[in-house]
Amino acid sequence: GLRGIDKGVVISDIKSGTNAAAIGLQIGDIIQAINGAKTSSVADAVAALKAPSRGWRLSIQRGDTMLTMMVGG
């Protein structure tokens, strides 16, 4: 699940067997951007993930650390 906050979208649930689980996303991670586009709402994240793409570059905040994760491609 996803939950929008002011500075991104918080991962609130991860189902086993999903891409999110496979790349190591964790509950509480904050998706700040997808392919360089800021995600300030769940709608932003869903639109970015539905757009045609060979893969996605996620900018994730985990605690005080910024991470970049690649999905697909």
JSON list of C-alpha atoms in Angstrom, two decimals:
[
{"chain": "A", "resi": 1, "resn": "GLY", "atom": "CA", "xyz": [0.00, 0.00, 0.00]},
{"chain": "A", "resi": 2, "resn": "LEU", "atom": "CA", "xyz": [0.93, 3.61, -0.43]},
{"chain": "A", "resi": 3, "resn": "ARG", "atom": "CA", "xyz": [0.12, 6.69, 1.64]},
{"chain": "A", "resi": 4, "resn": "GLY", "atom": "CA", "xyz": [0.78, 10.24, 0.43]},
{"chain": "A", "resi": 5, "resn": "ILE", "atom": "CA", "xyz": [2.63, 12.76, 2.61]},
{"chain": "A", "resi": 6, "resn": "ASP", "atom": "CA", "xyz": [4.04, 16.24, 1.93]},
{"chain": "A", "resi": 7, "resn": "LYS", "atom": "CA", "xyz": [7.48, 15.07, 0.82]},
{"chain": "A", "resi": 8, "resn": "GLY", "atom": "CA", "xyz": [6.65, 11.84, -1.02]},
{"chain": "A", "resi": 9, "resn": "VAL", "atom": "CA", "xyz": [4.68, 8.64, -0.82]},
{"chain": "A", "resi": 10, "resn": "VAL", "atom": "CA", "xyz": [5.15, 6.33, 2.16]},
{"chain": "A", "resi": 11, "resn": "ILE", "atom": "CA", "xyz": [5.20, 2.56, 1.65]},
{"chain": "A", "resi": 12, "resn": "SER", "atom": "CA", "xyz": [2.62, 1.32, 4.15]},
{"chain": "A", "resi": 13, "resn": "ASP", "atom": "CA", "xyz": [2.35, -2.33, 3.05]},
{"chain": "A", "resi": 14, "resn": "ILE", "atom": "CA", "xyz": [4.34, -4.75, 0.91]},
{"chain": "A", "resi": 15, "resn": "LYS", "atom": "CA", "xyz": [2.91, -8.01, -0.35]},
{"chain": "A", "resi": 16, "resn": "SER", "atom": "CA", "xyz": [5.28, -10.95, -0.66]},
{"chain": "A", "resi": 17, "resn": "GLY", "atom": "CA", "xyz": [6.09, -11.97, -4.21]},
{"chain": "A", "resi": 18, "resn": "THR", "atom": "CA", "xyz": [5.72, -8.43, -5.61]},
{"chain": "A", "resi": 19, "resn": "ASN", "atom": "CA", "xyz": [8.38, -6.35, -7.36]},
{"chain": "A", "resi": 20, "resn": "ALA", "atom": "CA", "xyz": [8.44, -4.08, -4.31]},
{"chain": "A", "resi": 21, "resn": "ALA", "atom": "CA", "xyz": [9.41, -7.01, -2.09]},
{"chain": "A", "resi": 22, "resn": "ALA", "atom": "CA", "xyz": [11.91, -8.34, -4.64]},
{"chain": "A", "resi": 23, "resn": "ILE", "atom": "CA", "xyz": [13.89, -5.06, -4.84]},
{"chain": "A", "resi": 24, "resn": "GLY", "atom": "CA", "xyz": [13.95, -4.67, -1.05]},
{"chain": "A", "resi": 25, "resn": "LEU", "atom": "CA", "xyz": [11.50, -1.84, -0.43]},
{"chain": "A", "resi": 26, "resn": "GLN", "atom": "CA", "xyz": [10.53, -1.62, 3.23]},
{"chain": "A", "resi": 27, "resn": "ILE", "atom": "CA", "xyz": [7.47, -0.40, 5.07]},
{"chain": "A", "resi": 28, "resn": "GLY", "atom": "CA", "xyz": [8.15, 3.22, 5.98]},
{"chain": "A", "resi": 29, "resn": "ASP", "atom": "CA", "xyz": [10.30, 3.94, 2.91]},
{"chain": "A", "resi": 30, "resn": "ILE", "atom": "CA", "xyz": [9.33, 7.21, 1.23]},
{"chain": "A", "resi": 31, "resn": "ILE", "atom": "CA", "xyz": [9.22, 7.34, -2.57]},
{"chain": "A", "resi": 32, "resn": "GLN", "atom": "CA", "xyz": [10.33, 10.88, -3.39]},
{"chain": "A", "resi": 33, "resn": "ALA", "atom": "CA", "xyz": [10.67, 10.54, -7.17]},
{"chain": "A", "resi": 34, "resn": "ILE", "atom": "CA", "xyz": [10.12, 8.07, -10.01]},
{"chain": "A", "resi": 35, "resn": "ASN", "atom": "CA", "xyz": [12.31, 8.53, -13.09]},
{"chain": "A", "resi": 36, "resn": "GLY", "atom": "CA", "xyz": [13.22, 11.99, -11.82]},
{"chain": "A", "resi": 37, "resn": "ALA", "atom": "CA", "xyz": [9.61, 13.19, -11.42]},
{"chain": "A", "resi": 38, "resn": "LYS", "atom": "CA", "xyz": [8.64, 14.17, -7.86]},
{"chain": "A", "resi": 39, "resn": "THR", "atom": "CA", "xyz": [5.93, 12.05, -6.25]},
{"chain": "A", "resi": 40, "resn": "SER", "atom": "CA", "xyz": [3.90, 14.12, -3.83]},
{"chain": "A", "resi": 41, "resn": "SER", "atom": "CA", "xyz": [0.79, 11.97, -3.94]},
{"chain": "A", "resi": 42, "resn": "VAL", "atom": "CA", "xyz": [-0.29, 8.40, -4.48]},
{"chain": "A", "resi": 43, "resn": "ALA", "atom": "CA", "xyz": [-1.84, 9.56, -7.79]},
{"chain": "A", "resi": 44, "resn": "ASP", "atom": "CA", "xyz": [1.60, 10.85, -8.92]},
{"chain": "A", "resi": 45, "resn": "ALA", "atom": "CA", "xyz": [3.20, 7.49, -8.11]},
{"chain": "A", "resi": 46, "resn": "VAL", "atom": "CA", "xyz": [0.48, 5.46, -9.83]},
{"chain": "A", "resi": 47, "resn": "ALA", "atom": "CA", "xyz": [0.62, 7.66, -12.95]},
{"chain": "A", "resi": 48, "resn": "ALA", "atom": "CA", "xyz": [4.42, 7.34, -13.16]},
{"chain": "A", "resi": 49, "resn": "LEU", "atom": "CA", "xyz": [4.29, 3.57, -12.75]},
{"chain": "A", "resi": 50, "resn": "LYS", "atom": "CA", "xyz": [1.53, 3.18, -15.36]},
{"chain": "A", "resi": 51, "resn": "ALA", "atom": "CA", "xyz": [3.35, 5.30, -17.96]},
{"chain": "A", "resi": 52, "resn": "PRO", "atom": "CA", "xyz": [5.13, 3.30, -20.67]},
{"chain": "A", "resi": 53, "resn": "SER", "atom": "CA", "xyz": [8.67, 2.69, -19.52]},
{"chain": "A", "resi": 54, "resn": "ARG", "atom": "CA", "xyz": [11.39, 0.08, -19.88]},
{"chain": "A", "resi": 55, "resn": "GLY", "atom": "CA", "xyz": [12.07, 0.47, -16.17]},
{"chain": "A", "resi": 56, "resn": "TRP", "atom": "CA", "xyz": [11.77, 2.83, -13.24]},
{"chain": "A", "resi": 57, "resn": "ARG", "atom": "CA", "xyz": [14.38, 4.62, -11.18]},
{"chain": "A", "resi": 58, "resn": "LEU", "atom": "CA", "xyz": [13.02, 5.18, -7.68]},
{"chain": "A", "resi": 59, "resn": "SER", "atom": "CA", "xyz": [14.47, 7.80, -5.34]},
{"chain": "A", "resi": 60, "resn": "ILE", "atom": "CA", "xyz": [13.74, 6.48, -1.85]},
{"chain": "A", "resi": 61, "resn": "GLN", "atom": "CA", "xyz": [14.28, 8.02, 1.55]},
{"chain": "A", "resi": 62, "resn": "ARG", "atom": "CA", "xyz": [14.90, 5.44, 4.26]},
{"chain": "A", "resi": 63, "resn": "GLY", "atom": "CA", "xyz": [15.44, 7.18, 7.57]},
{"chain": "A", "resi": 64, "resn": "ASP", "atom": "CA", "xyz": [18.25, 9.69, 6.98]},
{"chain": "A", "resi": 65, "resn": "THR", "atom": "CA", "xyz": [19.53, 7.87, 3.89]},
{"chain": "A", "resi": 66, "resn": "MET", "atom": "CA", "xyz": [18.64, 8.50, 0.24]},
{"chain": "A", "resi": 67, "resn": "LEU", "atom": "CA", "xyz": [18.63, 5.41, -1.99]},
{"chain": "A", "resi": 68, "resn": "THR", "atom": "CA", "xyz": [18.20, 4.88, -5.71]},
{"chain": "A", "resi": 69, "resn": "MET", "atom": "CA", "xyz": [16.56, 1.61, -6.77]},
{"chain": "A", "resi": 70, "resn": "MET", "atom": "CA", "xyz": [16.03, 0.33, -10.28]},
{"chain": "A", "resi": 71, "resn": "VAL", "atom": "CA", "xyz": [12.99, -1.77, -11.24]},
{"chain": "A", "resi": 72, "resn": "GLY", "atom": "CA", "xyz": [12.78, -3.49, -14.63]},
{"chain": "A", "resi": 73, "resn": "GLY", "atom": "CA", "xyz": [14.73, -2.25, -17.60]}
]
